[in-house]
Amino acid sequence: MSEYDVDLFVIGGGSGGVRAARIAAQHGARVMLAEEYRLGGTCVSRGCVPKTLLVYASRFRAEFDDAAGYGWTLGHATFDWPTLIANKDREIARLEAAYHATLEKAGVTIVKSRATLADAHCVQLANGDRLRAAYVLICTGGTPSYGDQIPGLEHAISSNEAFQLPELPRRVVIQGGGYIAVEFAGIFAGLGSQVTLVYRGENILRGFDDEVRQHLRADMEKHGIRVITGCKVAAIEPAGGHFSVRFSSGNHVTADRVMFATGRAPNVTAMGLKEAGVEIAKNGGIAVDEYSRTSVENIYAVGDVTNRVNLTPVAIREGHAFADTVFGGKPTAVDHANVPTAVFSDPEVGTVGLTETQARAQLAQTDIYKAMFKPLKATLSGRDTTVLIKLVVDGLSDQVVGCHVVGEGAAEIAQVAAIAVKMGASKADFDATMALHPTTAEELVTMRQKSASYARAAAE
Ligand SMILES: Cc1cc2nc3c(=O)[nH]c(=O)nc-3n(C[C@H](O)[C@H](O)[C@H](O)COP(=O)(O)OP(=O)(O)OC[C@H]3O[C@@H](n4cnc5c(N)ncnc54)[C@H](O)[C@@H]3O)c2cc1C
């Protein structure tokens, strides 16, 4: 008989954990998975899925407005937040049940409990039960972090609570400049809230292409979102059913809700990691090698808890690769280069590969191809919006090393462009591809003129 109760104990039933557990079980391992909240994790309960449903809801307003130019006369549209939240919750419950069924079918034993490490081979459940495992996989994800302690911070909500608000706030202040802050700004604004986005840096979406950041900010402002940069929330004071929000600039605004989207921290505390010998990396995540193995031989970690590329498909891929490596006899490292990503803002951003700034820092010669135009749909609707499409090309090899899109459908475009970028397609390959007309994406294959550097153009 084995000295272990299970071959694999998975701590955390989110994107990474569910995939790893299922694949390991399919490889023949005896797997147990502990989840303390809801199966499916952040993505399903309070991340990608509910967020995107809210984004869809928020976009109807623009569609209703745009319809007039196309001859439609609509009645007065009203929106009911509780209906949206109830319908969203129903879909999440359905997904959670589906995850449950899939895992059970694969033979995984699911425990609804918090789990921590007692030592490298021993996992302790909340009720004190202990299980011995040959391997442990930690995939506990991350949690919203609020940054500096300020007066009244306890009144701020994170994205977790934003999904469960009892009513749509009339006025919202959102602190943060990352994709979650920007997306919620679009959601609330689209649903009818007055939104102020405040960010301490010089512009939103740090790490994205500078021109994309500038372009998106301008469009968000055109659509009524107030964006204040170089500034922070300094204090939140309750004031008769709402809040008086003081900024570091000294200005005040009144808000019904204050949301902080100021980053996420890996869930590594009180997990028994140190005692088991699991090292933490400088970025606060669990340190792992390319096979997601930690500093302890039989303990692995995947997903946001490792703070590598914090996206659902990456966690899934890492979880799958772990299972193949340890239980499938097929050592698999995950390639984190050229991961496409999107911001479901208004307008949307889709991107893959190097930004112009990164390319200029890494390559001997960088060429930029760029198109900015009013989308066809906006001609009759009169919507004040502009699409940006930008290709970053290695000037010596002609390889397309980055693709950035701002506009309707940008996420879908970036997913497909990512195949070409990942394959190492050249600008000549893009040019040889026939355009599909009339689309936004056709500009990807019709741009012939090199464009001036954005950094240079901005400085001039
Ligand atoms: C608002 C928001 C929007 C997002 N939008 C997108 C998007 O559009 N696209 C995208 O790709 N990614 C998006 N993400 C990121 C994505 O959700 C994460 O990258 C992904 O969920 C990471 O998966 P994971 O398995 O590492 O962790 P998680 O999905 O967070 O799962 C970790 C699980 O572990 C459980 N857990 C934690 N500690 C313990 C413990 N000690 N014992 C038992 N269980 C424990 C948690 O309850 C949780 O269910 C978004 C995230 C947020 C917050």
Coordinates of C-alpha atoms and ligand atoms in Angstrom, one line a residue:
M1 CA 0.0 0.0 0.0
S2 CA 1.2 3.5 -0.8
E3 CA 2.6 5.6 2.0
Y4 CA 0.4 8.5 0.7
D5 CA -3.3 9.0 0.9
V6 CA -3.3 10.6 -2.6
D7 CA -0.8 11.0 -5.4
L8 CA -1.7 14.7 -5.9
F9 CA -3.3 17.2 -3.6
V10 CA -4.4 20.4 -5.4
I11 CA -4.9 23.4 -3.2
G12 CA -7.2 25.8 -5.0
G13 CA -10.0 25.0 -7.5
G14 CA -9.5 27.9 -10.0
S15 CA -8.5 27.9 -13.6
G16 CA -5.1 26.3 -12.9
G17 CA -6.1 23.8 -10.2
V18 CA -9.2 22.5 -12.0
R19 CA -7.3 21.8 -15.2
A20 CA -4.3 20.2 -13.4
A21 CA -6.5 18.0 -11.2
R22 CA -8.5 16.7 -14.2
I23 CA -5.5 16.0 -16.4
A24 CA -3.6 14.3 -13.6
A25 CA -6.6 12.1 -12.8
Q26 CA -6.9 11.2 -16.5
H27 CA -3.2 10.2 -16.4
G28 CA -4.2 7.8 -13.6
A29 CA -3.3 9.7 -10.5
R30 CA -5.4 9.6 -7.3
V31 CA -6.2 13.3 -6.9
M32 CA -7.9 15.3 -4.2
L33 CA -8.6 19.0 -4.6
A34 CA -9.5 21.5 -1.9
E35 CA -11.4 24.7 -2.7
E36 CA -12.4 27.1 0.1
Y37 CA -14.8 29.3 -1.9
R38 CA -16.2 28.3 -5.2
L39 CA -15.0 25.9 -7.9
G40 CA -13.9 27.7 -11.0
G41 CA -12.0 30.3 -9.0
T42 CA -11.6 34.0 -9.8
C43 CA -12.2 33.7 -13.5
V44 CA -15.6 32.1 -13.0
S45 CA -16.8 33.7 -9.8
R46 CA -15.3 37.2 -9.8
G47 CA -13.1 37.7 -12.8
C48 CA -13.2 37.2 -16.5
V49 CA -16.7 35.6 -16.8
P50 CA -18.9 38.0 -14.7
K51 CA -16.8 40.9 -15.8
T52 CA -17.4 40.2 -19.5
L53 CA -21.2 39.7 -18.8
L54 CA -21.2 43.2 -17.2
V55 CA -19.2 44.6 -20.2
Y56 CA -21.8 43.2 -22.6
A57 CA -24.6 44.8 -20.5
S58 CA -22.8 48.1 -20.5
R59 CA -22.4 48.2 -24.3
F60 CA -26.1 48.2 -25.1
R61 CA -26.3 52.0 -24.3
A62 CA -24.0 52.8 -27.2
E63 CA -25.8 50.4 -29.5
F64 CA -29.1 52.1 -28.6
D65 CA -27.6 55.5 -29.3
D66 CA -26.0 54.3 -32.6
A67 CA -29.2 52.8 -33.8
A68 CA -30.8 56.2 -34.6
G69 CA -28.4 56.9 -37.4
Y70 CA -29.4 53.6 -39.0
G71 CA -33.1 54.5 -39.0
W72 CA -34.3 53.0 -35.7
T73 CA -36.5 54.8 -33.3
L74 CA -36.4 53.2 -29.9
G75 CA -38.5 53.7 -26.9
H76 CA -37.0 55.0 -23.6
A77 CA -34.6 52.3 -22.5
T78 CA -34.3 51.5 -18.8
F79 CA -31.8 49.4 -17.0
D80 CA -32.2 47.2 -13.9
W81 CA -29.0 46.3 -12.1
P82 CA -30.5 43.6 -9.8
T83 CA -31.8 41.7 -12.9
L84 CA -28.3 41.8 -14.4
I85 CA -26.7 40.6 -11.2
A86 CA -29.2 37.8 -10.6
N87 CA -28.8 36.6 -14.2
K88 CA -25.1 36.8 -13.9
D89 CA -25.2 34.8 -10.6
R90 CA -27.3 32.1 -12.3
E91 CA -24.8 31.7 -15.0
I92 CA -21.9 31.4 -12.6
A93 CA -23.8 28.8 -10.5
R94 CA -24.3 26.8 -13.8
L95 CA -20.6 27.0 -14.6
E96 CA -19.6 26.0 -11.1
A97 CA -21.8 23.0 -11.3
A98 CA -20.3 22.1 -14.6
Y99 CA -16.7 22.3 -13.1
H100 CA -17.9 20.1 -10.3
A101 CA -19.3 17.5 -12.6
T102 CA -16.3 17.4 -14.9
L103 CA -13.9 16.9 -12.0
E104 CA -16.1 14.2 -10.4
K105 CA -16.3 12.4 -13.8
A106 CA -12.5 12.4 -14.0
G107 CA -12.4 10.8 -10.6
V108 CA -11.1 13.8 -8.6
T109 CA -12.2 13.9 -4.9
I110 CA -13.4 17.5 -4.1
V111 CA -13.1 18.9 -0.6
K112 CA -14.9 22.1 0.2
S113 CA -12.3 23.5 2.7
R114 CA -9.3 25.7 3.1
A115 CA -6.1 23.7 2.9
T116 CA -2.6 24.6 4.0
L117 CA 0.7 22.8 4.2
A118 CA 1.7 21.1 7.4
D119 CA 4.9 19.9 5.8
A120 CA 6.1 19.1 2.3
H121 CA 4.0 16.0 2.0
C122 CA 1.2 16.8 4.4
V123 CA -1.9 19.0 3.7
Q124 CA -4.1 20.1 6.6
L125 CA -7.8 20.9 6.1
A126 CA -9.8 23.5 8.1
N127 CA -11.3 20.8 10.3
G128 CA -7.9 19.6 11.3
D129 CA -7.8 16.5 9.0
R130 CA -4.5 15.8 7.5
L131 CA -3.7 14.0 4.3
R132 CA -0.4 12.8 3.0
A133 CA 0.3 13.5 -0.7
A134 CA 3.1 12.4 -3.0
Y135 CA 2.8 15.7 -4.8
V136 CA 1.2 19.0 -3.8
L137 CA 0.1 21.6 -6.4
I138 CA -0.5 25.1 -5.0
C139 CA -2.8 27.2 -7.2
T140 CA -4.4 29.6 -4.7
G141 CA -4.5 32.6 -7.1
G142 CA -4.5 36.2 -5.9
T143 CA -6.5 38.7 -3.9
P144 CA -7.2 42.4 -4.4
S145 CA -4.6 44.6 -2.7
Y146 CA -5.4 48.1 -1.6
G147 CA -2.0 49.8 -1.5
D148 CA -1.3 52.4 1.2
Q149 CA -3.4 52.7 4.3
I150 CA -5.4 55.9 4.0
P151 CA -8.2 57.3 6.2
G152 CA -11.5 55.7 5.4
L153 CA -10.0 52.8 3.3
E154 CA -12.4 50.5 4.9
H155 CA -15.2 52.1 2.8
A156 CA -13.5 51.2 -0.4
I157 CA -14.6 48.1 -2.4
S158 CA -12.6 45.9 -4.7
S159 CA -13.7 44.2 -7.9
N160 CA -14.9 41.3 -5.7
E161 CA -17.6 43.5 -4.1
A162 CA -18.3 45.4 -7.3
F163 CA -19.9 42.2 -8.7
Q164 CA -22.4 42.0 -5.9
L165 CA -23.5 45.6 -5.3
P166 CA -27.1 45.9 -4.3
E167 CA -27.6 48.8 -6.7
L168 CA -25.8 50.6 -9.5
P169 CA -24.0 53.5 -7.9
R170 CA -24.9 56.9 -9.5
R171 CA -21.4 58.3 -9.0
V172 CA -18.3 56.1 -8.8
V173 CA -14.6 56.9 -8.1
I174 CA -12.3 54.1 -9.3
Q175 CA -8.7 54.2 -8.2
G176 CA -6.2 52.3 -10.4
G177 CA -4.9 52.4 -13.9
G178 CA -4.7 48.7 -14.7
Y179 CA -7.0 46.7 -16.9
I180 CA -9.5 46.0 -14.1
A181 CA -9.8 49.7 -13.2
V182 CA -10.2 50.7 -16.9
E183 CA -12.8 47.9 -17.6
F184 CA -14.9 48.8 -14.6
A185 CA -14.8 52.4 -15.6
G186 CA -16.3 51.4 -18.9
I187 CA -18.9 49.1 -17.3
F188 CA -20.2 51.7 -14.8
A189 CA -20.1 54.5 -17.4
G190 CA -22.0 52.4 -19.9
L191 CA -24.6 51.5 -17.4
G192 CA -25.2 55.1 -16.6
S193 CA -22.9 56.0 -13.6
Q194 CA -20.8 59.1 -13.5
V195 CA -17.2 57.8 -13.4
T196 CA -14.0 59.3 -12.2
L197 CA -10.9 57.2 -12.7
V198 CA -7.9 58.3 -10.6
Y199 CA -4.5 56.9 -11.1
R200 CA -1.2 57.9 -9.5
G201 CA 1.0 57.2 -12.7
E202 CA 1.3 59.4 -15.7
N203 CA -1.2 57.4 -17.8
I204 CA -3.5 54.4 -17.6
L205 CA -2.5 50.9 -18.6
R206 CA 1.1 50.9 -17.7
G207 CA 3.0 48.2 -19.7
F208 CA 0.8 48.6 -22.8
D209 CA 2.0 50.4 -25.9
D210 CA 2.2 54.1 -25.1
E211 CA 0.1 55.1 -28.2
V212 CA -2.6 52.6 -27.2
R213 CA -2.7 54.1 -23.7
Q214 CA -3.0 57.6 -25.1
H215 CA -5.6 56.6 -27.7
L216 CA -7.8 54.7 -25.2
R217 CA -7.6 57.5 -22.6
A218 CA -8.7 60.1 -25.2
D219 CA -11.6 57.9 -26.3
M220 CA -12.7 57.2 -22.7
E221 CA -12.7 60.9 -22.0
K222 CA -14.7 61.5 -25.1
H223 CA -17.3 59.1 -23.8
G224 CA -17.7 60.9 -20.5
I225 CA -15.3 59.1 -18.2
R226 CA -13.2 61.6 -16.1
V227 CA -9.6 60.4 -16.0
I228 CA -7.3 62.1 -13.5
T229 CA -3.7 61.0 -13.5
G230 CA -0.7 61.8 -11.3
C231 CA -3.1 61.8 -8.3
K232 CA -4.4 59.4 -5.6
V233 CA -7.3 59.0 -3.3
A234 CA -6.1 60.5 0.0
A235 CA -9.2 60.0 2.2
I236 CA -12.7 58.6 2.1
E237 CA -15.2 60.1 4.4
P238 CA -18.8 59.0 4.8
A239 CA -21.1 61.9 4.2
G240 CA -24.9 61.3 4.6
G241 CA -25.3 58.1 2.6
H242 CA -22.5 58.7 0.2
F243 CA -18.8 59.5 0.4
S244 CA -16.6 62.6 0.2
V245 CA -13.5 61.5 -1.6
R246 CA -10.4 63.7 -1.1
F247 CA -7.6 63.4 -3.7
S248 CA -3.9 64.0 -3.1
S249 CA -4.3 67.2 -5.2
G250 CA -6.5 68.6 -2.5
N251 CA -9.7 68.4 -4.6
H252 CA -12.8 66.6 -3.4
V253 CA -15.6 64.7 -5.2
T254 CA -18.7 63.1 -4.0
A255 CA -19.3 59.4 -4.8
D256 CA -21.7 56.7 -3.9
R257 CA -19.0 54.0 -4.2
V258 CA -15.3 54.1 -4.2
M259 CA -13.6 51.2 -5.9
F260 CA -9.9 50.3 -5.6
A261 CA -8.4 48.3 -8.4
T262 CA -4.8 48.8 -7.3
G263 CA -3.4 45.4 -8.1
R264 CA -3.6 41.9 -6.8
A265 CA -1.3 40.0 -4.4
P266 CA -0.6 36.3 -4.7
N267 CA -2.3 34.2 -2.0
V268 CA 0.8 33.0 -0.1
T269 CA 0.1 34.1 3.5
A270 CA -0.7 31.6 6.3
M271 CA -0.3 28.7 3.9
G272 CA 2.6 27.0 5.7
L273 CA 4.9 27.7 2.8
K274 CA 7.9 28.8 4.7
E275 CA 7.6 25.9 7.1
A276 CA 7.5 23.5 4.2
G277 CA 10.6 25.2 2.6
V278 CA 8.7 26.8 -0.4
E279 CA 10.5 30.0 -1.5
I280 CA 8.8 33.2 -2.4
A281 CA 10.2 35.2 -5.4
K282 CA 11.0 38.9 -5.4
N283 CA 7.6 39.7 -7.1
G284 CA 5.8 38.2 -4.1
G285 CA 4.7 35.0 -6.0
I286 CA 5.9 31.5 -5.3
A287 CA 9.2 31.0 -7.1
V288 CA 9.1 28.2 -9.7
D289 CA 11.1 26.9 -12.5
E290 CA 9.9 26.5 -16.1
Y291 CA 8.0 23.3 -15.1
S292 CA 6.3 25.1 -12.3
R293 CA 8.3 23.2 -9.7
T294 CA 9.0 25.2 -6.4
S295 CA 12.1 25.1 -4.3
V296 CA 10.7 21.8 -2.8
E297 CA 11.0 18.9 -5.1
N298 CA 7.4 17.5 -4.7
I299 CA 5.6 20.8 -4.5
Y300 CA 4.6 22.7 -7.6
A301 CA 2.7 26.0 -8.1
V302 CA 0.8 27.4 -11.1
G303 CA -1.3 30.4 -12.0
D304 CA -1.6 33.8 -10.3
V305 CA 0.0 32.5 -7.1
T306 CA 3.3 32.4 -9.1
N307 CA 2.8 36.0 -10.4
R308 CA 4.1 35.2 -13.8
V309 CA 1.5 36.2 -16.4
N310 CA -1.8 36.5 -14.5
L311 CA -4.4 35.4 -17.0
T312 CA -6.8 32.5 -17.1
P313 CA -5.4 30.7 -20.3
V314 CA -1.9 30.9 -18.8
A315 CA -3.0 29.3 -15.5
I316 CA -4.8 26.6 -17.5
R317 CA -1.8 25.9 -19.7
E318 CA 0.5 25.8 -16.7
G319 CA -1.8 23.4 -14.8
H320 CA -2.0 21.1 -17.9
A321 CA 1.7 21.2 -18.4
F322 CA 2.3 20.4 -14.7
A323 CA 0.0 17.3 -15.0
D324 CA 1.7 16.2 -18.2
T325 CA 5.1 16.7 -16.7
V326 CA 4.6 14.9 -13.4
F327 CA 1.9 12.3 -14.2
G328 CA 1.9 12.0 -18.0
G329 CA 5.6 11.2 -18.5
K330 CA 5.8 14.2 -20.8
P331 CA 7.9 17.1 -19.3
T332 CA 6.3 20.3 -20.6
A333 CA 7.5 23.8 -20.0
V334 CA 5.1 26.7 -20.7
D335 CA 6.2 29.3 -23.2
H336 CA 5.2 32.7 -21.8
A337 CA 6.3 34.7 -24.8
N338 CA 3.7 36.5 -27.0
V339 CA 0.7 35.9 -24.8
P340 CA -2.2 37.9 -26.3
T341 CA -4.2 40.0 -24.0
A342 CA -7.2 42.3 -24.1
V343 CA -8.7 45.1 -22.1
F344 CA -12.5 45.0 -22.4
S345 CA -12.7 48.8 -22.1
D346 CA -14.7 51.2 -24.2
P347 CA -13.3 51.0 -26.8
E348 CA -11.6 47.6 -26.5
V349 CA -7.9 47.0 -26.6
G350 CA -6.3 43.8 -28.0
T351 CA -2.6 43.3 -28.1
V352 CA 0.2 40.7 -28.6
G353 CA 3.9 41.0 -28.6
L354 CA 6.3 43.9 -28.0
T355 CA 5.2 47.5 -27.6
E356 CA 7.0 50.1 -29.6
T357 CA 9.1 51.1 -26.6
Q358 CA 10.1 47.5 -25.8
A359 CA 11.0 46.9 -29.4
R360 CA 13.1 50.0 -29.6
A361 CA 15.0 49.0 -26.5
Q362 CA 15.6 45.4 -27.7
L363 CA 16.0 45.6 -31.5
A364 CA 18.6 47.3 -33.7
Q365 CA 15.9 48.7 -36.0
T366 CA 12.2 49.0 -35.3
D367 CA 9.6 49.9 -38.0
I368 CA 6.1 51.0 -37.1
Y369 CA 3.1 50.7 -39.4
K370 CA 0.0 52.3 -38.2
A371 CA -3.6 53.2 -39.2
M372 CA -6.0 55.4 -37.5
F373 CA -9.5 55.8 -38.9
K374 CA -13.2 56.2 -38.2
P375 CA -14.8 52.8 -38.3
L376 CA -17.4 52.3 -41.0
K377 CA -20.1 51.7 -38.4
A378 CA -19.5 55.1 -36.9
T379 CA -20.2 56.9 -40.2
L380 CA -24.0 56.6 -39.9
S381 CA -24.2 56.5 -36.2
G382 CA -22.0 59.6 -35.8
R383 CA -20.2 58.1 -32.9
D384 CA -17.0 60.0 -32.1
T385 CA -14.5 57.1 -32.0
T386 CA -11.3 56.2 -33.9
V387 CA -9.7 52.8 -34.4
L388 CA -6.0 52.4 -33.9
I389 CA -4.1 49.6 -35.5
K390 CA -0.4 49.3 -35.1
L391 CA 2.2 46.8 -36.1
V392 CA 5.7 46.8 -34.6
V393 CA 8.2 45.2 -37.0
D394 CA 11.8 44.2 -36.6
G395 CA 13.4 46.4 -39.2
L396 CA 16.2 44.0 -39.9
S397 CA 14.4 40.6 -40.1
D398 CA 11.0 42.0 -41.2
Q399 CA 9.4 39.9 -38.5
V400 CA 6.2 41.3 -36.9
V401 CA 7.0 41.4 -33.2
G402 CA 3.9 43.3 -32.0
C403 CA 0.3 44.0 -32.9
H404 CA -1.9 46.5 -31.0
V405 CA -5.5 47.3 -31.8
V406 CA -7.9 49.8 -30.1
G407 CA -11.5 49.6 -31.3
E408 CA -14.5 47.4 -31.6
G409 CA -13.5 43.7 -31.9
A410 CA -9.9 44.4 -30.8
A411 CA -9.8 41.3 -28.6
E412 CA -11.0 39.0 -31.4
I413 CA -8.5 40.5 -33.8
A414 CA -5.6 40.2 -31.3
Q415 CA -6.3 36.5 -30.8
V416 CA -6.0 35.7 -34.5
A417 CA -3.1 38.1 -35.0
A418 CA -1.3 36.3 -32.1
I419 CA -1.1 33.1 -34.2
A420 CA 0.8 34.9 -36.9
V421 CA 3.0 36.7 -34.4
K422 CA 3.7 33.4 -32.5
M423 CA 4.6 31.7 -35.8
G424 CA 7.1 34.5 -36.6
A425 CA 5.3 35.9 -39.6
S426 CA 7.0 38.7 -41.4
K427 CA 5.5 41.9 -42.5
A428 CA 5.8 40.5 -46.1
D429 CA 3.6 37.6 -45.0
F430 CA 1.0 40.1 -43.7
D431 CA 1.2 42.0 -46.9
A432 CA 0.8 38.8 -49.0
T433 CA -2.4 38.0 -47.2
M434 CA -5.6 39.2 -49.0
A435 CA -7.7 41.8 -47.2
L436 CA -11.1 40.8 -46.0
H437 CA -13.3 43.8 -46.8
P438 CA -14.9 45.6 -45.2
T439 CA -13.5 44.9 -41.8
T440 CA -11.4 46.7 -39.3
A441 CA -8.8 44.0 -39.3
E442 CA -8.1 44.4 -43.0
E443 CA -5.8 47.3 -42.1
L444 CA -3.4 44.7 -40.7
V445 CA -2.6 43.6 -44.2
T446 CA -2.9 46.8 -46.2
M447 CA -0.5 49.1 -44.3
R448 CA 2.4 49.9 -46.6
Q449 CA 3.9 53.2 -45.3
K450 CA 6.2 53.2 -42.3
S451 CA 5.1 55.6 -39.7
A452 CA 7.0 58.0 -37.5
S453 CA 8.0 56.8 -34.1
Y454 CA 5.2 57.6 -31.6
A455 CA 7.8 58.7 -29.0
R456 CA 9.4 61.1 -31.6
A457 CA 6.0 62.3 -32.9
A458 CA 4.7 62.9 -29.4
A459 CA 7.9 64.9 -28.5
E460 CA 7.6 67.1 -31.6
Ligands
LIG1 C1 -11.9 41.4 -12.2 C2 -11.0 40.5 -12.9 C3 -11.1 40.3 -14.2 C4 -10.3 39.4 -14.9 N1 -10.4 39.3 -16.3 C5 -9.7 38.4 -17.0 C6 -9.8 38.3 -18.4 O1 -10.6 39.0 -19.0 N2 -9.0 37.4 -19.0 C7 -8.1 36.6 -18.3 O2 -7.4 35.8 -19.0 N3 -7.9 36.8 -17.0 C8 -8.7 37.6 -16.3 N4 -8.5 37.8 -14.9 C9 -7.5 37.0 -14.3 C10 -7.9 35.5 -14.0 O3 -9.1 35.5 -13.3 C11 -6.8 34.8 -13.3 O4 -5.6 35.0 -14.0 C12 -7.1 33.3 -13.1 O5 -8.3 33.1 -12.4 C13 -6.0 32.7 -12.3 O6 -6.3 31.3 -12.1 P1 -5.7 30.6 -10.8 O7 -6.0 29.2 -10.9 O8 -4.2 30.9 -10.7 O9 -6.3 31.3 -9.5 P2 -7.8 31.5 -9.2 O10 -8.7 31.4 -10.3 O11 -7.9 32.8 -8.4 O12 -8.2 30.3 -8.2 C14 -7.6 30.2 -6.9 C15 -8.6 29.4 -6.1 O13 -8.0 29.0 -4.9 C16 -8.9 29.1 -3.8 N5 -8.0 29.2 -2.6 C17 -7.2 30.1 -2.2 N6 -6.5 29.8 -1.1 C18 -7.0 28.5 -0.8 C19 -6.7 27.6 0.2 N7 -5.7 27.9 1.1 N8 -7.4 26.5 0.3 C20 -8.3 26.2 -0.6 N9 -8.6 27.0 -1.6 C21 -8.0 28.2 -1.7 C22 -9.6 30.4 -4.1 O14 -10.9 30.4 -3.5 C23 -9.8 30.3 -5.6 O15 -11.0 29.7 -6.0 C24 -9.3 38.6 -14.2 C25 -9.2 38.8 -12.8 C26 -10.0 39.7 -12.2 C27 -9.9 39.8 -10.7

